[in-house]
CSV table of C-alpha atoms and ligand atoms in Angstrom, one decimal:
chain,number,residue,atom,x,y,z
A,1,MET,CA,-77.3,-86.8,96.8
A,2,GLU,CA,-76.4,-83.6,95.1
A,3,LYS,CA,-79.6,-82.0,96.5
A,4,MET,CA,-78.8,-83.2,100.0
A,5,MET,CA,-75.3,-81.7,99.7
A,6,GLU,CA,-76.8,-78.4,98.6
A,7,GLN,CA,-79.2,-78.4,101.5
A,8,PHE,CA,-76.4,-79.2,103.9
A,9,LEU,CA,-74.3,-76.4,102.6
A,10,GLU,CA,-77.2,-74.0,102.8
A,11,GLN,CA,-77.9,-75.0,106.4
A,12,SER,CA,-74.4,-74.6,107.4
A,13,ALA,CA,-74.1,-71.1,105.8
A,14,GLN,CA,-77.3,-70.2,107.6
A,15,ALA,CA,-75.9,-71.5,110.9
A,16,GLU,CA,-72.7,-69.5,110.3
A,17,GLU,CA,-74.6,-66.3,109.6
A,18,ASN,CA,-76.7,-66.8,112.8
A,19,PHE,CA,-73.5,-67.4,114.8
A,20,TYR,CA,-72.0,-64.1,113.6
A,21,ARG,CA,-75.3,-62.2,114.2
A,22,LEU,CA,-75.4,-63.5,117.8
A,23,GLU,CA,-71.7,-62.8,118.2
A,24,GLU,CA,-72.2,-59.2,117.0
A,25,GLN,CA,-75.1,-58.8,119.4
A,26,ARG,CA,-73.0,-60.1,122.3
A,27,LEU,CA,-70.2,-57.8,121.4
A,28,GLN,CA,-72.5,-54.8,121.2
A,29,ALA,CA,-73.9,-55.7,124.7
A,30,ASP,CA,-70.3,-56.0,126.0
A,31,ASP,CA,-69.4,-52.7,124.5
A,32,HIS,CA,-72.5,-51.1,126.0
A,33,ARG,CA,-71.6,-52.5,129.5
A,34,ARG,CA,-68.1,-51.3,129.1
A,35,GLU,CA,-69.1,-47.8,128.1
A,36,THR,CA,-71.4,-47.5,131.1
A,37,GLU,CA,-68.6,-48.7,133.4
A,38,HIS,CA,-66.2,-46.3,131.7
A,39,ALA,CA,-68.7,-43.4,132.0
A,40,ARG,CA,-69.1,-44.1,135.7
A,41,GLU,CA,-65.3,-44.2,136.3
A,42,LEU,CA,-64.8,-41.1,134.2
A,43,HIS,CA,-67.4,-39.3,136.2
A,44,MET,CA,-65.6,-40.1,139.4
A,45,LEU,CA,-62.3,-39.0,137.8
A,46,GLN,CA,-63.8,-35.8,136.8
A,47,MET,CA,-65.1,-35.1,140.3
A,48,LEU,CA,-61.7,-35.9,141.7
A,49,GLY,CA,-60.1,-33.6,139.0
A,50,GLN,CA,-62.4,-30.8,139.9
A,51,MET,CA,-61.7,-31.3,143.6
A,52,PHE,CA,-57.9,-31.2,142.9
A,53,SER,CA,-58.3,-28.2,140.7
A,54,SER,CA,-60.3,-26.3,143.3
A,55,MET,CA,-57.8,-27.2,146.0
A,56,SER,CA,-55.0,-25.9,143.8
A,57,SER,CA,-56.8,-22.7,142.9
A,58,ALA,CA,-57.5,-22.2,146.6
A,59,ARG,CA,-53.8,-22.5,147.2
A,60,VAL,CA,-53.0,-20.0,144.4
A,61,ALA,CA,-55.6,-17.5,145.7
A,62,GLY,CA,-54.0,-17.8,149.2
A,63,SER,CA,-50.5,-17.4,148.0
A,64,THR,CA,-48.7,-14.2,147.0
A,65,ALA,CA,-46.9,-15.9,144.0
A,66,ALA,CA,-48.8,-14.5,141.0
A,67,ALA,CA,-47.0,-16.7,138.5
A,68,SER,CA,-48.4,-20.1,139.5
A,69,PRO,CA,-48.4,-22.6,136.6
A,70,THR,CA,-52.1,-23.2,137.1
A,71,GLU,CA,-53.1,-19.6,136.4
A,72,PRO,CA,-52.3,-19.1,132.8
A,73,VAL,CA,-54.0,-22.4,132.0
A,74,ALA,CA,-57.4,-20.9,132.9
A,75,GLU,CA,-56.7,-17.9,130.8
A,76,ARG,CA,-55.5,-19.9,127.8
A,77,ARG,CA,-58.6,-22.1,127.8
A,78,PRO,CA,-60.4,-21.4,124.5
A,79,SER,CA,-64.1,-21.1,124.3
A,80,GLY,CA,-65.8,-24.1,122.7
A,81,ILE,CA,-63.5,-26.7,124.2
A,82,ARG,CA,-65.0,-28.3,127.3
A,83,TYR,CA,-62.7,-28.6,130.3
A,84,LEU,CA,-63.1,-32.0,131.8
A,85,GLY,CA,-61.2,-31.5,135.0
A,86,VAL,CA,-57.7,-32.9,134.7
A,87,ASN,CA,-54.6,-32.4,136.6
A,88,PRO,CA,-53.4,-28.8,135.9
A,89,ARG,CA,-49.8,-30.1,135.8
A,90,ALA,CA,-50.5,-31.7,132.5
A,91,PHE,CA,-50.4,-28.3,130.9
A,92,GLU,CA,-47.1,-27.5,132.5
A,93,ARG,CA,-45.6,-30.8,131.2
A,94,TYR,CA,-47.0,-30.2,127.7
A,95,PHE,CA,-45.2,-26.9,127.4
A,96,THR,CA,-42.0,-28.6,128.1
A,97,LEU,CA,-42.7,-30.9,125.0
A,98,GLY,CA,-42.6,-27.9,122.8
A,99,SER,CA,-46.0,-26.5,122.0
A,100,HIS,CA,-46.8,-22.9,122.5
A,101,ARG,CA,-50.3,-22.7,121.1
A,102,GLY,CA,-53.0,-22.0,123.5
A,103,MET,CA,-55.6,-24.2,121.9
A,104,ASP,CA,-53.6,-27.3,122.0
A,105,GLU,CA,-53.4,-27.8,125.7
A,106,ASP,CA,-57.1,-28.4,126.1
A,107,VAL,CA,-57.2,-31.0,123.3
A,108,PHE,CA,-54.2,-32.6,124.9
A,109,SER,CA,-55.9,-32.8,128.2
A,110,LEU,CA,-58.9,-34.4,126.5
A,111,VAL,CA,-56.7,-37.2,125.2
A,112,LYS,CA,-56.1,-38.3,128.8
A,113,THR,CA,-59.8,-38.6,129.5
A,114,ILE,CA,-60.4,-41.1,126.6
A,115,VAL,CA,-57.8,-43.7,127.9
A,116,PRO,CA,-59.9,-46.5,129.3
A,117,PRO,CA,-59.2,-47.6,132.8
A,118,LEU,CA,-57.4,-51.0,133.2
A,119,THR,CA,-59.5,-53.1,135.5
A,120,SER,CA,-59.6,-56.8,136.3
A,121,LYS,CA,-63.3,-57.0,135.2
A,122,LYS,CA,-62.5,-56.7,131.5
A,123,HIS,CA,-62.1,-59.5,129.1
A,124,LYS,CA,-59.8,-59.8,126.1
A,125,GLY,CA,-61.0,-57.6,123.3
A,126,GLN,CA,-62.8,-54.9,125.2
A,127,ASP,CA,-60.1,-52.3,124.9
A,128,GLY,CA,-60.0,-52.6,121.1
A,129,ARG,CA,-60.0,-55.0,118.2
A,130,ILE,CA,-58.3,-53.2,115.4
A,131,GLY,CA,-58.0,-54.2,111.7
A,132,ILE,CA,-55.3,-53.1,109.4
A,133,ILE,CA,-56.0,-53.5,105.6
A,134,GLY,CA,-52.7,-53.5,103.8
A,135,GLY,CA,-49.6,-55.6,103.2
A,136,CYS,CA,-48.5,-56.9,99.8
A,137,GLN,CA,-45.4,-58.5,98.2
A,138,ASP,CA,-43.5,-55.2,98.2
A,139,TYR,CA,-44.6,-53.8,101.6
A,140,THR,CA,-44.7,-56.0,104.7
A,141,GLY,CA,-43.2,-53.6,107.2
A,142,ALA,CA,-45.9,-50.9,107.0
A,143,PRO,CA,-48.9,-53.1,108.1
A,144,TYR,CA,-46.7,-54.7,110.8
A,145,PHE,CA,-45.7,-51.3,112.2
A,146,ALA,CA,-49.3,-50.1,112.2
A,147,ALA,CA,-50.6,-53.3,113.8
A,148,ILE,CA,-48.0,-53.7,116.4
A,149,SER,CA,-48.3,-50.0,117.3
A,150,ALA,CA,-52.0,-50.5,117.9
A,151,LEU,CA,-51.2,-53.3,120.4
A,152,LYS,CA,-48.5,-51.3,122.1
A,153,VAL,CA,-50.9,-48.4,122.6
A,154,GLY,CA,-53.3,-50.7,124.3
A,155,ALA,CA,-55.6,-52.5,121.8
A,156,ASP,CA,-56.2,-56.1,122.8
A,157,LEU,CA,-56.2,-57.6,119.4
A,158,SER,CA,-54.7,-56.5,116.1
A,159,HIS,CA,-55.7,-58.1,112.8
A,160,VAL,CA,-53.8,-57.7,109.5
A,161,PHE,CA,-55.6,-58.4,106.2
A,162,CYS,CA,-52.9,-58.8,103.6
A,163,THR,CA,-52.0,-60.7,100.4
A,164,LYS,CA,-51.0,-64.4,100.7
A,165,ASP,CA,-47.3,-63.8,100.0
A,166,ALA,CA,-47.0,-61.1,102.6
A,167,ALA,CA,-48.8,-63.0,105.3
A,168,THR,CA,-46.0,-65.5,106.4
A,169,VAL,CA,-43.5,-62.6,106.4
A,170,ILE,CA,-45.7,-60.5,108.6
A,171,LYS,CA,-46.5,-63.4,110.9
A,172,SER,CA,-42.8,-64.1,111.3
A,173,TYR,CA,-42.2,-60.5,112.5
A,174,SER,CA,-44.6,-61.0,115.4
A,175,PRO,CA,-46.6,-63.8,117.0
A,176,GLU,CA,-48.8,-61.2,118.5
A,177,LEU,CA,-50.6,-60.3,115.3
A,178,ILE,CA,-53.5,-62.1,113.8
A,179,VAL,CA,-52.8,-62.3,110.1
A,180,HIS,CA,-55.3,-63.1,107.4
A,181,PRO,CA,-53.8,-63.9,103.9
A,182,VAL,CA,-57.0,-62.9,102.1
A,183,LEU,CA,-56.5,-59.6,100.2
A,184,ASP,CA,-55.7,-61.3,96.8
A,185,SER,CA,-58.0,-64.3,97.2
A,186,PRO,CA,-61.0,-64.6,94.8
A,187,ASN,CA,-63.5,-64.0,97.7
A,188,ALA,CA,-61.4,-61.4,99.4
A,189,VAL,CA,-64.3,-59.1,100.3
A,190,GLU,CA,-66.3,-61.8,102.0
A,191,GLU,CA,-63.2,-63.0,103.8
A,192,ILE,CA,-62.7,-59.6,105.3
A,193,GLU,CA,-66.3,-59.0,106.0
A,194,LYS,CA,-66.4,-62.1,108.1
A,195,TRP,CA,-64.2,-60.4,110.6
A,196,LEU,CA,-65.4,-56.8,110.4
A,197,PRO,CA,-68.4,-57.1,112.8
A,198,ARG,CA,-65.9,-57.9,115.5
A,199,LEU,CA,-63.6,-54.9,114.9
A,200,HIS,CA,-63.8,-51.5,116.6
A,201,ALA,CA,-61.8,-49.6,114.0
A,202,VAL,CA,-60.1,-50.2,110.7
A,203,VAL,CA,-56.9,-48.6,109.3
A,204,VAL,CA,-56.8,-48.9,105.5
A,205,GLY,CA,-53.7,-48.5,103.4
A,206,PRO,CA,-50.4,-49.1,105.1
A,207,GLY,CA,-48.4,-51.2,102.6
A,208,LEU,CA,-51.5,-51.8,100.5
A,209,GLY,CA,-49.8,-51.0,97.2
A,210,ARG,CA,-51.6,-49.6,94.2
A,211,GLU,CA,-52.7,-52.6,92.2
A,212,ASP,CA,-56.3,-52.1,91.1
A,213,VAL,CA,-57.5,-55.4,92.4
A,214,LEU,CA,-56.2,-54.6,95.9
A,215,LEU,CA,-57.6,-51.1,95.9
A,216,LYS,CA,-61.0,-52.5,94.9
A,217,THR,CA,-60.9,-55.0,97.7
A,218,ALA,CA,-59.9,-52.3,100.2
A,219,LYS,CA,-62.8,-50.2,99.0
A,220,ALA,CA,-65.5,-52.9,99.1
A,221,GLY,CA,-64.2,-54.8,102.1
A,222,GLY,CA,-62.9,-51.9,104.3
A,223,VAL,CA,-63.8,-48.3,103.5
A,224,CYS,CA,-67.2,-48.9,102.1
A,225,SER,CA,-68.2,-52.1,103.8
A,226,ARG,CA,-71.6,-52.2,105.3
A,227,HIS,CA,-69.8,-53.5,108.4
A,228,SER,CA,-67.7,-50.5,108.9
A,229,LYS,CA,-69.9,-47.6,107.8
A,230,ALA,CA,-73.2,-49.1,109.0
A,231,ARG,CA,-71.7,-50.1,112.3
A,232,ASP,CA,-70.3,-46.6,112.5
A,233,ILE,CA,-66.8,-47.5,113.5
A,234,PRO,CA,-63.8,-45.2,112.9
A,235,VAL,CA,-62.0,-45.7,109.5
A,236,VAL,CA,-58.5,-44.3,109.3
A,237,ILE,CA,-57.1,-44.0,105.8
A,238,ASP,CA,-53.4,-43.7,105.2
A,239,ALA,CA,-50.7,-44.3,102.6
A,240,ASP,CA,-52.1,-46.2,99.5
A,241,GLY,CA,-55.6,-46.0,101.0
A,242,LEU,CA,-55.2,-42.2,100.2
A,243,TRP,CA,-54.4,-43.1,96.6
A,244,LEU,CA,-57.8,-44.8,96.5
A,245,VAL,CA,-59.5,-41.7,98.0
A,246,THR,CA,-57.7,-39.5,95.5
A,247,GLN,CA,-59.2,-41.5,92.7
A,248,GLN,CA,-62.6,-41.7,94.3
A,249,PRO,CA,-63.2,-39.2,97.1
A,250,SER,CA,-66.8,-40.3,97.5
A,251,VAL,CA,-65.7,-43.5,99.2
A,252,ILE,CA,-65.2,-41.7,102.4
A,253,GLN,CA,-66.6,-38.2,101.8
A,254,GLY,CA,-69.0,-37.1,104.5
A,255,TYR,CA,-68.3,-40.1,106.8
A,256,GLN,CA,-68.0,-38.4,110.2
A,257,LYS,CA,-65.8,-41.1,111.6
A,258,GLY,CA,-63.4,-41.1,108.7
A,259,ILE,CA,-59.9,-39.8,109.3
A,260,LEU,CA,-57.3,-39.2,106.6
A,261,THR,CA,-53.6,-39.1,107.5
A,262,PRO,CA,-51.7,-37.8,104.5
A,263,ASN,CA,-48.0,-36.7,104.3
A,264,PHE,CA,-47.4,-33.6,102.3
A,265,MET,CA,-47.3,-35.4,98.9
A,266,GLU,CA,-50.4,-37.4,99.6
A,267,PHE,CA,-52.2,-34.2,100.8
A,268,THR,CA,-51.2,-32.3,97.6
A,269,ARG,CA,-52.5,-35.0,95.3
A,270,LEU,CA,-55.8,-35.2,97.2
A,271,TYR,CA,-56.2,-31.4,97.4
A,272,GLU,CA,-55.6,-31.0,93.7
A,273,ALA,CA,-57.9,-33.8,92.8
A,274,LEU,CA,-60.7,-32.2,94.8
A,275,HIS,CA,-60.1,-28.5,94.1
A,276,HIS,CA,-58.8,-28.8,90.5
A,277,GLU,CA,-56.2,-26.2,91.1
A,278,PRO,CA,-52.6,-26.2,92.6
A,279,MET,CA,-52.4,-26.0,96.3
A,280,ASN,CA,-51.0,-22.9,98.0
A,281,ALA,CA,-48.2,-24.6,100.0
A,282,SER,CA,-47.5,-21.4,102.0
A,283,ASP,CA,-50.8,-21.5,103.7
A,284,ARG,CA,-51.2,-25.1,104.9
A,285,GLN,CA,-53.6,-24.3,107.6
A,286,ARG,CA,-56.1,-22.9,105.1
A,287,SER,CA,-55.5,-25.8,102.8
A,288,VAL,CA,-56.2,-28.4,105.4
A,289,LEU,CA,-59.4,-26.6,106.5
A,290,GLN,CA,-60.5,-26.4,102.9
A,291,LEU,CA,-59.7,-30.1,102.2
A,292,SER,CA,-61.6,-31.3,105.2
A,293,GLY,CA,-64.6,-29.1,104.2
A,294,ALA,CA,-64.4,-30.5,100.6
A,295,MET,CA,-64.4,-34.0,102.0
A,296,GLY,CA,-67.6,-33.4,103.9
A,297,ASN,CA,-65.8,-32.7,107.3
A,298,VAL,CA,-63.9,-35.9,107.6
A,299,THR,CA,-60.9,-35.3,109.9
A,300,VAL,CA,-57.7,-34.6,108.0
A,301,VAL,CA,-54.2,-34.9,109.6
A,302,LEU,CA,-51.6,-33.2,107.5
A,303,LYS,CA,-48.2,-34.5,108.8
A,304,GLY,CA,-45.1,-32.4,108.7
A,305,GLU,CA,-42.9,-30.2,110.8
A,306,GLN,CA,-46.1,-29.3,112.6
A,307,ASP,CA,-49.0,-31.7,112.2
A,308,LEU,CA,-52.2,-29.9,111.2
A,309,ILE,CA,-55.5,-31.4,112.2
A,310,SER,CA,-58.9,-30.2,111.0
A,311,ASP,CA,-62.5,-31.3,110.9
A,312,GLY,CA,-63.4,-28.4,108.6
A,313,SER,CA,-64.4,-26.1,111.5
A,314,LYS,CA,-61.0,-25.4,113.1
A,315,VAL,CA,-57.4,-26.2,112.6
A,316,TYR,CA,-55.3,-27.6,115.5
A,317,SER,CA,-51.6,-27.9,115.4
A,318,CYS,CA,-49.4,-30.4,117.1
A,319,SER,CA,-45.8,-29.5,117.5
A,320,VAL,CA,-44.7,-31.8,120.2
A,321,GLU,CA,-40.9,-32.2,119.9
A,322,GLY,CA,-39.7,-34.8,117.4
A,323,SER,CA,-36.2,-35.0,115.9
A,324,GLY,CA,-34.5,-34.4,112.6
A,325,ARG,CA,-34.7,-38.1,111.8
A,326,ARG,CA,-37.4,-39.1,109.2
A,327,CYS,CA,-37.1,-42.9,108.8
A,328,GLY,CA,-39.8,-44.7,106.8
A,329,GLY,CA,-42.7,-46.2,108.9
A,330,GLN,CA,-43.3,-43.4,111.3
A,331,GLY,CA,-46.6,-42.7,109.5
A,332,ASP,CA,-47.6,-46.3,110.1
A,333,LEU,CA,-46.9,-46.0,113.8
A,334,LEU,CA,-49.2,-42.9,113.7
A,335,SER,CA,-52.1,-44.6,111.8
A,336,GLY,CA,-52.0,-47.8,113.9
A,337,SER,CA,-52.1,-45.8,117.1
A,338,LEU,CA,-54.8,-43.6,115.7
A,339,GLY,CA,-57.0,-46.6,115.1
A,340,VAL,CA,-57.1,-47.5,118.8
A,341,LEU,CA,-57.3,-43.9,120.0
A,342,ALA,CA,-60.2,-43.2,117.7
A,343,HIS,CA,-62.1,-46.2,119.0
A,344,TRP,CA,-61.5,-45.0,122.6
A,345,ALA,CA,-62.4,-41.5,121.8
A,346,TYR,CA,-65.8,-42.5,120.3
A,347,ALA,CA,-66.5,-45.0,123.1
A,348,ALA,CA,-65.8,-42.4,125.7
A,349,SER,CA,-67.5,-39.5,124.0
A,350,GLU,CA,-70.9,-41.1,123.8
A,351,MET,CA,-71.4,-40.0,127.4
A,352,ARG,CA,-70.3,-36.5,127.0
A,353,ALA,CA,-71.3,-33.3,125.4
A,354,ARG,CA,-69.4,-33.3,122.1
A,355,SER,CA,-67.8,-30.0,122.2
A,356,VAL,CA,-64.7,-31.3,120.5
A,357,ASN,CA,-64.8,-33.8,117.7
A,358,PRO,CA,-63.5,-37.2,119.0
A,359,SER,CA,-61.6,-37.8,115.8
A,360,VAL,CA,-59.6,-34.6,116.5
A,361,VAL,CA,-58.8,-35.6,120.0
A,362,ALA,CA,-57.7,-39.0,118.9
A,363,ALA,CA,-55.6,-37.5,116.1
A,364,PHE,CA,-54.0,-35.1,118.4
A,365,GLY,CA,-53.1,-38.0,120.8
A,366,ALA,CA,-51.6,-40.1,118.0
A,367,CYS,CA,-49.5,-37.2,116.6
A,368,SER,CA,-48.2,-36.3,120.1
A,369,LEU,CA,-47.3,-39.9,120.7
A,370,THR,CA,-45.6,-40.5,117.4
A,371,ARG,CA,-43.5,-37.3,117.6
A,372,TRP,CA,-42.4,-37.9,121.1
A,373,CYS,CA,-41.5,-41.6,120.4
A,374,ASN,CA,-39.3,-40.2,117.7
A,375,SER,CA,-37.7,-37.7,120.0
A,376,GLN,CA,-37.0,-40.4,122.7
A,377,ALA,CA,-35.7,-43.0,120.3
A,378,PHE,CA,-33.5,-40.3,118.7
A,379,GLN,CA,-31.9,-39.5,122.1
A,380,GLN,CA,-30.6,-43.1,122.2
A,381,HIS,CA,-30.0,-43.9,118.6
A,382,GLY,CA,-29.4,-40.6,116.8
A,383,ARG,CA,-29.1,-40.9,113.1
A,384,SER,CA,-29.6,-44.7,113.2
A,385,THR,CA,-33.1,-44.4,114.7
A,386,THR,CA,-35.6,-46.6,112.9
A,387,THR,CA,-39.3,-47.1,113.4
A,388,THR,CA,-38.6,-50.3,115.4
A,389,ASP,CA,-36.7,-48.1,117.9
A,390,MET,CA,-39.7,-45.8,118.1
A,391,ILE,CA,-42.1,-48.6,118.7
A,392,GLN,CA,-40.1,-49.7,121.7
A,393,GLU,CA,-40.8,-46.2,123.1
A,394,ILE,CA,-44.6,-46.4,122.8
A,395,GLY,CA,-45.1,-47.9,126.3
A,396,PRO,CA,-43.1,-45.4,128.3
A,397,VAL,CA,-44.0,-42.4,126.2
A,398,PHE,CA,-47.7,-43.2,126.4
A,399,ARG,CA,-47.5,-43.5,130.2
A,400,LYS,CA,-45.7,-40.3,130.5
A,401,LEU,CA,-47.9,-38.3,128.2
A,402,PHE,CA,-51.3,-39.7,129.0
A,403,GLU,CA,-51.2,-41.6,132.3
A,404,SER,CA,-49.1,-39.7,134.7
B,1,NAX,N1,-41.2,-50.8,105.5
B,1,NAX,C1,-42.3,-50.7,104.8
B,1,NAX,O1,-43.0,-51.6,104.3
B,1,NAX,C2,-42.8,-49.3,104.5
B,1,NAX,C3,-43.7,-49.2,103.5
B,1,NAX,N2,-44.3,-48.0,103.3
B,1,NAX,C4,-45.4,-48.0,102.3
B,1,NAX,O2,-44.8,-47.6,101.0
B,1,NAX,C5,-45.9,-47.2,100.2
B,1,NAX,C6,-45.7,-45.9,99.5
B,1,NAX,O3,-45.6,-44.9,100.5
B,1,NAX,P1,-44.8,-43.5,100.2
B,1,NAX,O4,-44.9,-42.7,101.4
B,1,NAX,O5,-43.4,-43.8,99.6
B,1,NAX,O6,-45.8,-42.8,99.1
B,1,NAX,P2,-45.5,-42.2,97.7
B,1,NAX,O7,-45.1,-43.3,96.7
B,1,NAX,O8,-46.6,-41.4,97.4
B,1,NAX,O9,-44.2,-41.3,97.8
B,1,NAX,C7,-44.3,-40.1,98.5
B,1,NAX,C8,-42.9,-39.5,98.2
B,1,NAX,O10,-43.0,-38.2,98.7
B,1,NAX,C9,-41.8,-37.9,99.4
B,1,NAX,N3,-42.2,-36.9,100.4
B,1,NAX,C10,-42.8,-37.2,101.6
B,1,NAX,N4,-43.0,-36.0,102.3
B,1,NAX,C11,-42.5,-35.0,101.5
B,1,NAX,C12,-42.5,-33.6,101.6
B,1,NAX,N5,-42.9,-33.0,102.7
B,1,NAX,N6,-42.0,-32.9,100.6
B,1,NAX,C13,-41.6,-33.5,99.5
B,1,NAX,N7,-41.6,-34.9,99.3
B,1,NAX,C14,-42.1,-35.6,100.3
B,1,NAX,C15,-41.3,-39.1,99.9
B,1,NAX,O11,-39.9,-39.1,99.9
B,1,NAX,C16,-41.8,-40.2,98.9
B,1,NAX,O12,-40.8,-40.5,98.0
B,1,NAX,C17,-47.2,-47.2,101.1
B,1,NAX,O13,-47.9,-48.4,101.0
B,1,NAX,C18,-46.6,-47.2,102.5
B,1,NAX,O14,-47.4,-47.7,103.5
B,1,NAX,C19,-44.0,-46.8,104.1
B,1,NAX,O15,-45.0,-46.8,105.1
B,1,NAX,C20,-42.6,-46.8,104.7
B,1,NAX,C21,-42.3,-48.2,105.3
B,2,ATP,N1,-40.4,-32.3,109.8
B,2,ATP,C1,-40.9,-33.0,110.8
B,2,ATP,N2,-40.6,-32.7,112.1
B,2,ATP,C2,-41.1,-33.4,113.2
B,2,ATP,N3,-42.0,-34.5,113.0
B,2,ATP,C3,-42.3,-34.8,111.7
B,2,ATP,C4,-41.8,-34.1,110.6
B,2,ATP,N4,-42.3,-34.6,109.5
B,2,ATP,C5,-43.1,-35.6,109.9
B,2,ATP,N5,-43.1,-35.7,111.2
B,2,ATP,C6,-43.8,-36.7,112.1
B,2,ATP,O1,-43.6,-38.0,111.6
B,2,ATP,C7,-44.8,-38.8,111.6
B,2,ATP,C8,-44.9,-39.4,110.3
B,2,ATP,O2,-45.0,-38.5,109.3
B,2,ATP,P1,-44.3,-38.8,107.8
B,2,ATP,O3,-44.4,-37.5,107.1
B,2,ATP,O4,-43.0,-39.4,108.0
B,2,ATP,O5,-45.4,-39.8,107.3
B,2,ATP,P2,-45.4,-40.8,106.1
B,2,ATP,O6,-44.5,-40.3,105.0
B,2,ATP,O7,-46.8,-41.2,105.8
B,2,ATP,O8,-44.7,-42.1,106.8
B,2,ATP,P3,-44.4,-43.5,106.2
B,2,ATP,O9,-42.9,-43.6,106.1
B,2,ATP,O10,-44.9,-44.4,107.3
B,2,ATP,O11,-45.1,-43.7,105.0
B,2,ATP,C9,-45.9,-37.8,112.0
B,2,ATP,O12,-46.3,-38.1,113.3
B,2,ATP,C10,-45.3,-36.5,111.9
B,2,ATP,O13,-45.7,-35.7,113.0
C-alpha cells in the first residue's frame, strides 16, 4: 500500500513537472509571437515617425522662423543613442517637465517606443506577469504599492510573494493582486519557483524586512533562482533586497538584466561595502558610475533630487518635476513600475540595435513617471499627498508622458 502511494506521488509530481514544462514552452511561443507582432507594429510606427519628421523638417526648411522647436532637437541628439523616429513634439513637452540636459530627451523618446500596442488579439498575461517578492508582518504597504503600480502601468497580472500573516492584509487592500502566502513557509523556495516560469520580471525587496530566513528565501527563490537568471528575465532589487545585496553583492553582480534602485542611504551602504571606503557625497555621478562598474554593470538608479541612472558606461539624470513632498512608498511605486517597463524594454529591444541599454530606458521611464505622479498628486493634495494619491495619477500621467 505504502509503495503504491509512493508511486502515485511520484507520478503526480512528474505530471506536474511536465505540465509546467509544457506551460513554459507555450508561454515562450506566445512571447515570441507577440514580439514578432510588436516588431512589425514598431517598424510601421517608425516609418510613420520618419515620414512625420521629414514632413516637419521640410516645413522648417521652407519657413523663415529659425527658432522652430524641432531644430534644436536634432542638434541636441547625442551620438551613440539611436533615434527611432518619434514625434518631435515629445521633446518640447519634456522640456516643460523640467529637464534641461541634452542627453535625456533621446532616452525619454525611447521609452515611448517600448510601450506595447494595445490590440484585441492579445490574451491576458501578454503585456506582463510581474512578481513582487516582499511583504511581512511589519510592512504590508510596500509590496502592495509596488504590485498595484505594476498593474496601473499596464502589466496584466501582478503576483505578491509574502509571509502568511501579511497575505490577508495585502489581499484586503486589493482584489486585483494575486497573493501567495509562502515566504515563511518551510518549502518557500519551491513555492515561489512554481510560479517563476510564468513571470516576465521580478521585483525583490519592497517590505521584505531583514530577517535572515526571509532574505535567504528571497535570494534562493528570487534573485538567484534558476528560473529568473536562467530565463534571463529582469530582476529589480529595491529596499530590503538591497540589504541582501549589500551583504552578498555576488547574488546579482554581473547580471545584465539586474537593476538596483537605492535611495541615498541604501546607495551609501552598498557603495561602502563594495569599495571599502567612504563615498564622496559631493560627486554622486561619479559614485553611481563606479558602483555600477563594481557591480559588473548592473543598472543602478540612485534616487534623489535628481535621479541618476548608470550602467557603468554613462550616467543619465532624470529631473522631471516632482514636488517637495517625500511620503513613504514612492520608491515602491518606482520599483513596481520599473518591473513592467523593464520587461517591455527587453521584449522590444530584441528586434533593435542595442545602442542604449534597455534597463536604462526602463529606469528612465519609471523615474519620470514616479516624479510626475508626485507632482500631479501634489497639485491636488499638497502636504497631505500620500503614495495612494500618486498611484491614482499613474494612468493619466502615463498617457500624457508616453502615449500622446
Ligand atoms: N507602507 C509601507 O509598508 C512602507 C514600507 N517601506 C519598507 O520599509 C522598509 C525599510 O525601508 P527604509 O527606506 O526605511 O530603509 P532604511 O531602514 O534603510 O532607512 C533608510 C533611512 O534613511 C533615511 N533617508 C532616506 N533618504 C535619505 C537621504 N537622502 N539622506 C539622509 N537620510 C535619508 C530615511 O528617512 C530612512 O530613515 C523596506 O522594506 C521598505 O520597503 C517603505 O517602502 C515605505 C512604505
Ligand atoms: N528630493 C527629491 N526631489 C524630487 N523627487 C525625489 C526627491 N527624492 C526622491 N525623489 C523621487 O521619489 C521617488 C522615490 O524616491 P525615495 O528616495 O523616496 O525612495 P525610497 O526611500 O526608496 O522610497 P520608499 O519610501 O518607498 O522606501 C523617486 O522616483 C525619486 O525620483
